[in-house]
Short mmCIF file of C-alpha atoms in Angstrom, two decimals:
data_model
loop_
_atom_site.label_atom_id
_atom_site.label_comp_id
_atom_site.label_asym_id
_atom_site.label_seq_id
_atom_site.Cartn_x
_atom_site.Cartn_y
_atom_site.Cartn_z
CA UNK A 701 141.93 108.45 6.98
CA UNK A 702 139.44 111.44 7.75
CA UNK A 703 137.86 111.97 3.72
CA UNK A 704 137.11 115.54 5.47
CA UNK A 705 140.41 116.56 6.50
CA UNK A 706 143.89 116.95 5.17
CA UNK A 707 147.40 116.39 6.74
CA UNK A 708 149.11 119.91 7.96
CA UNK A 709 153.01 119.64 9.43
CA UNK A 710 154.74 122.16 11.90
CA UNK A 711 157.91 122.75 10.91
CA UNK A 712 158.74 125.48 13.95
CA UNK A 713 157.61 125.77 17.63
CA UNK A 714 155.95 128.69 16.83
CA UNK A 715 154.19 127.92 13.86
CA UNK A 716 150.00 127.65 14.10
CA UNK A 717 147.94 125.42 12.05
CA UNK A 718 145.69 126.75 9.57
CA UNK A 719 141.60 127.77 11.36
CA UNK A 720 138.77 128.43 10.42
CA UNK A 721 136.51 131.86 11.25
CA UNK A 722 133.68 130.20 11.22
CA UNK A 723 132.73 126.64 10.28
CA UNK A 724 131.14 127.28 6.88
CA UNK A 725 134.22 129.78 5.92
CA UNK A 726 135.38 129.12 2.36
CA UNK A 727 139.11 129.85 3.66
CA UNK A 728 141.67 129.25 6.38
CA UNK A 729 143.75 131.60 8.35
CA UNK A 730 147.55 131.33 8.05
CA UNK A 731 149.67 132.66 10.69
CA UNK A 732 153.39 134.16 10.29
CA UNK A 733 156.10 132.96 12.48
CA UNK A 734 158.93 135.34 11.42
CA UNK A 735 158.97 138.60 12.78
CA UNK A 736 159.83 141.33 10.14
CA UNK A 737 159.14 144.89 9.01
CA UNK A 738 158.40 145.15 5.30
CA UNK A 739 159.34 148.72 4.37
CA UNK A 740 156.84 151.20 2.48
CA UNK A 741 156.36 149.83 -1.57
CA UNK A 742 158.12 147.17 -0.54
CA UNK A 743 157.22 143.05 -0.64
CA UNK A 744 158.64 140.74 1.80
CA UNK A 745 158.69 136.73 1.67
CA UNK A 746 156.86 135.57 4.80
CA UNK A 747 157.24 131.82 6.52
CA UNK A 748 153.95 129.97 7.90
CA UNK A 749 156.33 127.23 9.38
CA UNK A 750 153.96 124.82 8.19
CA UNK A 751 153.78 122.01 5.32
CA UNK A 752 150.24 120.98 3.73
CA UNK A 753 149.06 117.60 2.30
CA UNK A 754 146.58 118.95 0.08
CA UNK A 755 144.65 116.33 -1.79
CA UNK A 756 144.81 115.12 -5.28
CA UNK A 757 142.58 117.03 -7.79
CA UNK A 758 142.93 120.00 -5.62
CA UNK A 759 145.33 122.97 -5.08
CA UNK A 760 145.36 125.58 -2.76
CA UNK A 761 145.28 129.45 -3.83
CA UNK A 762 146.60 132.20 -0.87
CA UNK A 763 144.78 134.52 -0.81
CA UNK A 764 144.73 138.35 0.70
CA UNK A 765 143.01 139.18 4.40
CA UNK A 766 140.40 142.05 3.07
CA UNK A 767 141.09 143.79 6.26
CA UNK A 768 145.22 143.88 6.22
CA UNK A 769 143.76 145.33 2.70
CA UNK A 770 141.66 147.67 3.56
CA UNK A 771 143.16 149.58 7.06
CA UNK A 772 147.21 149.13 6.32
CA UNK A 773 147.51 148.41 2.66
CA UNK A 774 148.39 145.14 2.28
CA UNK A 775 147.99 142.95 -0.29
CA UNK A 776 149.44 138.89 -1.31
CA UNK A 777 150.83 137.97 -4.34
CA UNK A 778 149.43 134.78 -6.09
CA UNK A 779 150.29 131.88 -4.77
CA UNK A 780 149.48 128.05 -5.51
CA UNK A 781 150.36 124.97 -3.44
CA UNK A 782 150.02 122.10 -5.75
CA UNK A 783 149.14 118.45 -4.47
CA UNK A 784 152.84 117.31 -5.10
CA UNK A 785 154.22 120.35 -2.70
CA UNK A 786 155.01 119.19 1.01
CA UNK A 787 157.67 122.30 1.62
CA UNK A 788 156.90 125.26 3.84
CA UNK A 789 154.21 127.43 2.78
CA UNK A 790 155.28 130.79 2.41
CA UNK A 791 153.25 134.32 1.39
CA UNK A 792 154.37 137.01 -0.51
CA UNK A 793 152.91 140.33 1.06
CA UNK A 794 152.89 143.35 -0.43
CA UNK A 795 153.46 146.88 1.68
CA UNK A 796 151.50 149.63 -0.91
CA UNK A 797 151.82 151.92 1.49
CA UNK A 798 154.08 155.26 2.79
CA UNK A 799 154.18 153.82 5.77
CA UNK A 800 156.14 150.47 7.34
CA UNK A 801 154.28 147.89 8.35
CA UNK A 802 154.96 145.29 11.12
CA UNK A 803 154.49 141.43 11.20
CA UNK A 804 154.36 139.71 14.55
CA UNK A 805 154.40 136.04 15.02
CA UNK A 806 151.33 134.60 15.10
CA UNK A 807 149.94 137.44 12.77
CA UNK A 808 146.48 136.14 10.76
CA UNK A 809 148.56 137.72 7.41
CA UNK A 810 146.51 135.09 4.77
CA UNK A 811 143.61 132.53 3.98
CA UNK A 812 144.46 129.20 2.51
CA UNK A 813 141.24 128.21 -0.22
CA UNK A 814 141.82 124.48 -1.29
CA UNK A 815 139.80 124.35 -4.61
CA UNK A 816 139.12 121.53 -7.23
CA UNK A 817 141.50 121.38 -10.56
CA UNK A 818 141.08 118.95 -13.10
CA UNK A 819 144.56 117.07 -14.36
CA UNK A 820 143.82 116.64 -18.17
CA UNK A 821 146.76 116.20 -20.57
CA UNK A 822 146.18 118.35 -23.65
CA UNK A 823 146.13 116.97 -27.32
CA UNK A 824 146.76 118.38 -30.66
CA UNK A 825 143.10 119.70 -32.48
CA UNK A 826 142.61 121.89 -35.86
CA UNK A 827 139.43 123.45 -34.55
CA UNK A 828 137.47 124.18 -31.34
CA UNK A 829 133.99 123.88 -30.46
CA UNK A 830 131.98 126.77 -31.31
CA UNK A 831 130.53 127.77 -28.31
CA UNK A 832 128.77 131.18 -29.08
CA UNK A 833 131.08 133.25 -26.69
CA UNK A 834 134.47 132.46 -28.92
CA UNK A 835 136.84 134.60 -29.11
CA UNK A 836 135.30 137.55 -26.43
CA UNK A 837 136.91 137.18 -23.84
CA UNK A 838 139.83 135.68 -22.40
CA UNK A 839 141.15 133.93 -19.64
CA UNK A 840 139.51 132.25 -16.18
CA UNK A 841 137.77 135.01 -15.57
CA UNK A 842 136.67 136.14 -18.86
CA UNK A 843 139.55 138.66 -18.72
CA UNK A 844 140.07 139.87 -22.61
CA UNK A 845 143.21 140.28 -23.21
CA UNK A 846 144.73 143.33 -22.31
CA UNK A 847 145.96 145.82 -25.16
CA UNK A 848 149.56 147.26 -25.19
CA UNK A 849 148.14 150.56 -24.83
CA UNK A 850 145.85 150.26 -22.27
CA UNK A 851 148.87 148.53 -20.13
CA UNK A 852 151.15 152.00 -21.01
CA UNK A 853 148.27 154.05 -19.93
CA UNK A 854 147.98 152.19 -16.56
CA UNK A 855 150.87 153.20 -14.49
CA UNK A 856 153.37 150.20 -13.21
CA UNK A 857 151.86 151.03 -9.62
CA UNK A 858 148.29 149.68 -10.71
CA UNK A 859 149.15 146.80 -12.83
CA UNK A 860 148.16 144.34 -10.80
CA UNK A 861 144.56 145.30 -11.17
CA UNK A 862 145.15 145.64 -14.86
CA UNK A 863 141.47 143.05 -15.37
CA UNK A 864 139.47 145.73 -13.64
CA UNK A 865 140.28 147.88 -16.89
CA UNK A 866 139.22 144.79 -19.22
CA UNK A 867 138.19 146.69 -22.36
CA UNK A 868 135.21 143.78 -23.44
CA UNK A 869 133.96 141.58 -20.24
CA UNK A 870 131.11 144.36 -19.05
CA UNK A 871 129.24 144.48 -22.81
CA UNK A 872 129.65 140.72 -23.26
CA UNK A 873 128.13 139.61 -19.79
CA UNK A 874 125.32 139.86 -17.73
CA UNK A 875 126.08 141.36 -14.25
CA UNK A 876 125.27 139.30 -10.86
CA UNK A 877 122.03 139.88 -9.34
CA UNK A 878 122.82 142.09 -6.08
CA UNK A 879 119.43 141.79 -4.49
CA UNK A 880 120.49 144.97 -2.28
CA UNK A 881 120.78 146.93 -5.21
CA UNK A 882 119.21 145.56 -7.71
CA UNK A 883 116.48 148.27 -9.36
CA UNK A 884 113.21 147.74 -8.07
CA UNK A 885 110.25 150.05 -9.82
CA UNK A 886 107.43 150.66 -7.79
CA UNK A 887 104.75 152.34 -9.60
CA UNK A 888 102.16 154.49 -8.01
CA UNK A 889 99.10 151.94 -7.64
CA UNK A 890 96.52 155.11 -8.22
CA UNK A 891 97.56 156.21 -11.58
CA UNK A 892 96.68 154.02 -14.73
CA UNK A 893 99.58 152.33 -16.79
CA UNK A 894 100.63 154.09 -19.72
CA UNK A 895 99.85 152.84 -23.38
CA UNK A 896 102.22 150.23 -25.06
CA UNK A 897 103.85 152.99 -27.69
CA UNK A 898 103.86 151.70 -31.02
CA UNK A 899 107.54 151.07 -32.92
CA UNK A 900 109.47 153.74 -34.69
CA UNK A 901 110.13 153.95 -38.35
CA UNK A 902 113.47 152.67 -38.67
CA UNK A 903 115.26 153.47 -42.19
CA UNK A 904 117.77 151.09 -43.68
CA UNK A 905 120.81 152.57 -42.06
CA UNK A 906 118.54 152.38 -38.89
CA UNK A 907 117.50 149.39 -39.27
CA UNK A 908 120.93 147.88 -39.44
CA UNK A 909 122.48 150.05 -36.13
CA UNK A 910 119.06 148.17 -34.82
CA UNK A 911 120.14 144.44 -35.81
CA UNK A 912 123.86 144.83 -34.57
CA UNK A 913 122.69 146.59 -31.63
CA UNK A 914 120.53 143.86 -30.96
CA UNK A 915 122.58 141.21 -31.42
CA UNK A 916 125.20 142.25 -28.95
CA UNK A 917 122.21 142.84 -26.17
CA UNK A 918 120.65 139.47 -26.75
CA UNK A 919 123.79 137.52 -27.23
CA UNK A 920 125.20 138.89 -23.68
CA UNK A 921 121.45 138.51 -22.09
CA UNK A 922 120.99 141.72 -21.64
CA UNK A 923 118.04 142.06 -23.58
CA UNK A 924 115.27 139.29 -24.10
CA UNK A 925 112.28 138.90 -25.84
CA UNK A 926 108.75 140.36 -24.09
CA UNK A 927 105.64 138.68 -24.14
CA UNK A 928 103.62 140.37 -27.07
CA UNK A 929 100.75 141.15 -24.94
CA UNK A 930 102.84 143.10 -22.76
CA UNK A 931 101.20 146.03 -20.43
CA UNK A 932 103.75 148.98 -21.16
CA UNK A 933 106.51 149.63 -23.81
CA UNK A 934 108.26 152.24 -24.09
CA UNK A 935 109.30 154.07 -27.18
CA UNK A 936 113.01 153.04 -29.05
CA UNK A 937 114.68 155.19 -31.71
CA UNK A 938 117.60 156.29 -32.53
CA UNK A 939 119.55 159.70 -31.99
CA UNK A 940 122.59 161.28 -33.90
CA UNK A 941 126.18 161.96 -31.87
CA UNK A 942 128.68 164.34 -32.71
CA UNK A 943 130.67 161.67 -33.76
CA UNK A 944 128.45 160.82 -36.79
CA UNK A 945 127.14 157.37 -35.39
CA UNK A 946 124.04 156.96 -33.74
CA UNK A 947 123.14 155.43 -30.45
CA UNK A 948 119.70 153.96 -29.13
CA UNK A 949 117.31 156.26 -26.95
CA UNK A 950 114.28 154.58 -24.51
CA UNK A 951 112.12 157.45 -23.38
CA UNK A 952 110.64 156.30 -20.35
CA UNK A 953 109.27 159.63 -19.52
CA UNK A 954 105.57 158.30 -18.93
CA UNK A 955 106.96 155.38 -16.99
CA UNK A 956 108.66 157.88 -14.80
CA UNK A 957 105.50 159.80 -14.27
CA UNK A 958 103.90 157.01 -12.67
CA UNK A 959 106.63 155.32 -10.83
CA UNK A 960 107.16 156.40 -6.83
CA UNK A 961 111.10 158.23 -6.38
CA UNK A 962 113.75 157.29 -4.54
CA UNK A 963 114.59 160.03 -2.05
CA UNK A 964 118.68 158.96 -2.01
CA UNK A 965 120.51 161.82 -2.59
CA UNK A 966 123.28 162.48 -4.89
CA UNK A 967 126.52 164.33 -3.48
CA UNK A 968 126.70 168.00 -3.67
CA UNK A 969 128.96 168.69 -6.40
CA UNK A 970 129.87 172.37 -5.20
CA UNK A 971 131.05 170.29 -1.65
CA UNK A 972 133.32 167.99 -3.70
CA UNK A 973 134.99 170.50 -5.96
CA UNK A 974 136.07 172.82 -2.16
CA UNK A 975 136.97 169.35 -0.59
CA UNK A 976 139.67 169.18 -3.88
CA UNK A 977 140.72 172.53 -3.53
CA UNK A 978 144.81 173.10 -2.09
CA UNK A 979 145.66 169.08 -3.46
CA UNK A 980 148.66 168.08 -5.12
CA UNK A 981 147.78 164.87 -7.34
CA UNK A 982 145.15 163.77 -9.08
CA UNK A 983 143.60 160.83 -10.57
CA UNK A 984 140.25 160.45 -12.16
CA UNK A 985 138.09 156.25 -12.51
CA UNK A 986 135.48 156.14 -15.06
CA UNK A 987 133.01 152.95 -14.76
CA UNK A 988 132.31 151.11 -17.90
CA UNK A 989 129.33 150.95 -18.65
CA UNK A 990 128.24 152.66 -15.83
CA UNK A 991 124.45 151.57 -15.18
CA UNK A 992 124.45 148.74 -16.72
CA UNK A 993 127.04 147.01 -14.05
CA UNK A 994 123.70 147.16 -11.96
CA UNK A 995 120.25 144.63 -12.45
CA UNK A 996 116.72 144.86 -12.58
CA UNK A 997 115.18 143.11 -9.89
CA UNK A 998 113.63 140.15 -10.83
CA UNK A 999 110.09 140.07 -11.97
CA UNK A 1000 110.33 144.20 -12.28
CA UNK A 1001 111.95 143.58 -16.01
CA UNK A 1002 108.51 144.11 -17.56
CA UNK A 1003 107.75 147.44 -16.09
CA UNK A 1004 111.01 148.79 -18.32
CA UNK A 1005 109.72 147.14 -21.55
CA UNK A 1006 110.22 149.18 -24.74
CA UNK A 1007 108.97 148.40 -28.40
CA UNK A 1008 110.73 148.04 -31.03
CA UNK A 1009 110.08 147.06 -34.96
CA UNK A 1010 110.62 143.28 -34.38
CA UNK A 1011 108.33 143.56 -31.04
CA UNK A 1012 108.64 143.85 -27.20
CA UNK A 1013 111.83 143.66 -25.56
CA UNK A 1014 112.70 143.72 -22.32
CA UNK A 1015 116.14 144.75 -20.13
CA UNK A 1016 117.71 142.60 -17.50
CA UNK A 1017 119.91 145.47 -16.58
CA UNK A 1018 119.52 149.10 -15.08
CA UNK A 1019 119.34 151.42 -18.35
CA UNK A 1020 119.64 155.17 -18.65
CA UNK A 1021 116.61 157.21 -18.53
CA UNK A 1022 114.89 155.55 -15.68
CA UNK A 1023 114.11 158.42 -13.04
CA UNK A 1024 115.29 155.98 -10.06
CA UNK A 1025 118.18 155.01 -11.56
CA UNK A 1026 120.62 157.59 -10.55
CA UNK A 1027 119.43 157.78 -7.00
CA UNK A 1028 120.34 153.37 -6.80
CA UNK A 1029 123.21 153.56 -8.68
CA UNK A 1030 124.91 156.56 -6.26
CA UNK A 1031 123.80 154.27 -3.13
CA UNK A 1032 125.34 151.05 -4.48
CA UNK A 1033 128.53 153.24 -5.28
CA UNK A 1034 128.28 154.71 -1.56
CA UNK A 1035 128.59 151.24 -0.29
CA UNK A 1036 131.15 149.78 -2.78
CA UNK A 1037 133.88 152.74 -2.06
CA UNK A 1038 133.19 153.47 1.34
CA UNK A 1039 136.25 151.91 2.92
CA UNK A 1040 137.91 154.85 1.08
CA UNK A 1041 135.21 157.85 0.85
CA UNK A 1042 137.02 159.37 3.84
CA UNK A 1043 140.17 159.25 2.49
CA UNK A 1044 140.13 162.15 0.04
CA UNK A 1045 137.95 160.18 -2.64
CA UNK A 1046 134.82 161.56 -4.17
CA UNK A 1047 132.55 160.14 -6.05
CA UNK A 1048 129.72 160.77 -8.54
CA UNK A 1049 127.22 158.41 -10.20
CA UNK A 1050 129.35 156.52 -12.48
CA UNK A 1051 133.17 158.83 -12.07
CA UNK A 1052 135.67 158.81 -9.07
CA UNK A 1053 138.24 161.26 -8.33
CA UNK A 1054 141.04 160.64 -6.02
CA UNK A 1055 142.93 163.53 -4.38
CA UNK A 1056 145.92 164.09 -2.27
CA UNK A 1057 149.34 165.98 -1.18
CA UNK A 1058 151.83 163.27 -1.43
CA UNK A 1059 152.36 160.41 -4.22
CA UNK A 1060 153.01 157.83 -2.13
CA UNK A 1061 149.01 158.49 0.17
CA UNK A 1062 147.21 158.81 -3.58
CA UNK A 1063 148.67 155.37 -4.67
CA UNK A 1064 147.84 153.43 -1.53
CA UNK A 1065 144.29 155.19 -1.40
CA UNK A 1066 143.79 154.08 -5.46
CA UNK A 1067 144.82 150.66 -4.71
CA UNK A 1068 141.96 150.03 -1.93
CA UNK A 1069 139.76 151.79 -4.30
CA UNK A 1070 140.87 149.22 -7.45
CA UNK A 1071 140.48 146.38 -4.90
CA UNK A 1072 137.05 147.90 -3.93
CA UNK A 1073 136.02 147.57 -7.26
CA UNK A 1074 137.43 144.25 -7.96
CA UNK A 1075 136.01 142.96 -5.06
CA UNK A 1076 132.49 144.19 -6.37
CA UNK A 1077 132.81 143.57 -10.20
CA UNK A 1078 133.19 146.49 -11.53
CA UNK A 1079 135.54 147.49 -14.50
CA UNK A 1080 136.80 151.19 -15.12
CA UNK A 1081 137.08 152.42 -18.72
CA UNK A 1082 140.51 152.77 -19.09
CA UNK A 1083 140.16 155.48 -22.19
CA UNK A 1084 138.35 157.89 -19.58
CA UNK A 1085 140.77 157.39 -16.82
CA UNK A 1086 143.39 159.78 -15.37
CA UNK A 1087 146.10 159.13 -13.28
CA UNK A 1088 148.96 161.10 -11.10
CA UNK A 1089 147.54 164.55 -12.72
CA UNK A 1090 148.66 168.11 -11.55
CA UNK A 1091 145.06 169.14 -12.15
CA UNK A 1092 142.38 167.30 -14.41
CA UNK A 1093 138.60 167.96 -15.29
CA UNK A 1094 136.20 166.63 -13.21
CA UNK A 1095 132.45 166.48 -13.56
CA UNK A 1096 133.00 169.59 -16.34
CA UNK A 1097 135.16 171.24 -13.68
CA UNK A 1098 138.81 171.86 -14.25
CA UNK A 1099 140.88 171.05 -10.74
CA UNK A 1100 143.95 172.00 -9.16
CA UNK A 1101 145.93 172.72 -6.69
CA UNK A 1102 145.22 176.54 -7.38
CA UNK A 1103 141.36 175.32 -6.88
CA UNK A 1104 139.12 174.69 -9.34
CA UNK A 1105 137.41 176.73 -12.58
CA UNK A 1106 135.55 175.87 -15.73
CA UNK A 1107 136.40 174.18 -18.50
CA UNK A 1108 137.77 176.26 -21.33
CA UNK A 1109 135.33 174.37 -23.76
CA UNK A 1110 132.34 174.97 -22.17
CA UNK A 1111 133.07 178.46 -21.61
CA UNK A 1112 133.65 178.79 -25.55
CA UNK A 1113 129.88 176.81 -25.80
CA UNK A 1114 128.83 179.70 -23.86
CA UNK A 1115 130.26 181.98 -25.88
CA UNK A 1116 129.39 180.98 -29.31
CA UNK A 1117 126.18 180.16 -27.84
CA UNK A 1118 123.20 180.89 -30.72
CA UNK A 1119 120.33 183.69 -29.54
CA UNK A 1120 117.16 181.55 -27.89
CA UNK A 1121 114.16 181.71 -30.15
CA UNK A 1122 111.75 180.05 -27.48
CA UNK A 1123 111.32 179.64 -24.38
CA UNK A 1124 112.43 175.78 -24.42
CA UNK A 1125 115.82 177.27 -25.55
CA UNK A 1126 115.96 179.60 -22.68
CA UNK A 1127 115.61 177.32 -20.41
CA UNK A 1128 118.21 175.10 -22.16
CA UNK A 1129 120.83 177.92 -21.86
CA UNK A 1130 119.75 179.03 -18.19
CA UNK A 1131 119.91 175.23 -16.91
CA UNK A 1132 123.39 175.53 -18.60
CA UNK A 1133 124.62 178.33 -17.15
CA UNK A 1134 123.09 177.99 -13.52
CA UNK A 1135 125.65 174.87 -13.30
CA UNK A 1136 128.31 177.08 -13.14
#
């Protein structure tokens, strides 16, 4: 017996064993045999007419064709063939679409991935390991679990991508290097590097935001230690919110001044708003996290490094107040949601807005655009999300079918708006206006 290859049985003249693509492809192609019409939100059981040996210590997972995904809508519902299964393999596919969709025999509907499992029997223990990570975080993928009210805010259409709106994963873990994307500073190789700043006085409430804050960073790698000679370091301190807590600043303002810009564009967001104008429904995807789902390219890290009272430190992921980093971050978003940009999506730095004239086209469009962001890694903050709206803010804008105008609490800011005293204030309420 072939060690490289595993039994596969026909059980139908028409039925097609499994291929590969290509010979290093992770997955092979399944083929239907029946010939059937799954109706629009509909799923339909589909036969391979074949039977699979699949080896001991190893199962095999069905999974979806990103194309079928992508262009028609279609997705497959988990699936496992165990070692100890020799019946007919069958896939469960999913129409999320308006529209019907036909399967021909011999369609390439699936991929077959045969993976290792380990077989252990579980025993009875009064304690676990302690392994740092604990109890952030659940499940195979580091999925947290789920609260009740983040599943009723996520309508029954959208729960099966109910881990993209995992409320913990992004601030416990470090995201994948994406070498295309990753934040690379170049810094203008005629102008002198700027001063390491010395730390901010910290008081003791300070000084304790600074300890948990740091903590969580260093604990999910997203901060580490810089060498204490370092070059550059930027200034840390904290700032007050309206909400009474306060949150970290890193002015990297003479960091910026010496770093070259990257000339990507962000959308016009005058173009957006008319392209929303005279639709229906609504729905509104806010990233978590937002720049931090992106790196630092490796070896950059000490460019961005920023002092603090206990020393250097240094990011390992794209932070806010870096010139550059809204121009990469709208590029890498560009690429992730392009299979649905021209299918009434917009998006803007770190917010998407879907918009459309029937229910049925705005679910099937926000299901590519979950799967586009599953497929990437990237989590939506459920709290700032909107779905199936009649009109909803958007980038301070209020939309609707009527068009679009602004929001009645930034008019009242206007408003109530105190006198300028300087010209810094001026400008502060011109820049404010002029957006409008």
């Amino acid at each position: 017996m072939n060690p490289s290859t595993f039994p596969v049985v026909r059980f139908s003249p028409n039925s097609k064993p499994p291929t590969r693509g290509s010979k290093k492809s992770a997955g092979l192609d399944l083929y239907s045999i029946d010939e059937v019409t799954i109706p629009p939100w509909s799923r339909t059981l589909v036969d391979m007419g074949i039977g699979a040996g699949v080896p001991t210590r190893t199962y095999g997972r069905i999974t979806p064709r990103s194309g079928l995904a992508i262009k028609s809508s279609i997705n497959i519902g988990a699936g496992v063939i165990d070692a100890d299964y020799t019946g007919a393999i069958k896939v469960l596919m999913i129409n999320n679409s308006e529209t019907p969709f036909q399967v021909t025999v011999g369609m390439w509907v699936a991929q077959l991935i045969l993976e290792k499992v380990e077989t252990l029997e579980p025993r009875d223990s009064s304690i676990l390991e302690t392994t740092g990570r604990d109890n952030k975080g659940f499940g195979s993928t580091g999925i947290s679990i789920i609260t009740p009210e983040i599943v009723q805010q996520i309508p029954a259409e959208y729960h099966d991508f109910l881990d993209i709106f995992d409320p913990d994963l992004p601030s416990i873990q470090l995201p994948p290097h994406r070498p295309q994307y990753n934040l690379a500073l170049k810094l203008d190789p005629n102008k002198p590097l700027p001063k390491p700043a010395r730390p901010y006085h910290m008081n003791t409430n300070e000084r304790k935001d600074w300890e948990k804050w740091w903590d969580t960073m260093v604990n999910a790698g997203f901060i580490s230690k810089a060498p204490p000679n370092t070059l550059v370091a930027a200034p840390f301190f904290f700032i007050w919110k309206k909400d009474g807590t306060q949150r970290p600043v890193i002015n990297y303002r003479k960091i910026n001044d010496i770093t070259i810009k990257d000339g990507f564009p962000l959308p016009r967001i005058d173009e957006m708003l008319e392209r929303m104008q005279g639709s229906k429904i609504f729905s509104k995807f806010n990233l978590k996290n937002g720049y931090h789902q992106l790196r630092i390219k490796s070896g950059d890290e000490w460019k961005v490094t920023f002092m603090t009272p206990d020393g250097p430190y240094m990011p390992h992921m794209m932070t806010f107040g870096l010139c550059n980093a809204p121009p990469y971050f709208q590029r890498w978003m560009s690429d992730v949601l392009a299979p649905v940009l021209n299918q009434n999506v917009e998006c803007y730095l770190d917010d998407a807005g879907s918009h459309h004239d029937s229910q049925g086209k705005h679910i099937s469009v926000n299901c590519q655009l979950l799967q586009c962001f599953r497929d990437h890694g990237i989590f939506a903050n459920a709290k700032k999300c909107e779905f199936h709206k009649d009109h909803m803010s958007f980038l301070g804008v209020d939309v609707s079918e009527e068009g679009f105008e602004m929001e009645v609490d930034k008019v009242a800011v206007i408003q109530e708006w105190q006198p300028p005293k300087n010209m810094r204030a001026v400008r502060e309420f011109m820049g404010f206006c002029n957006f409008y």
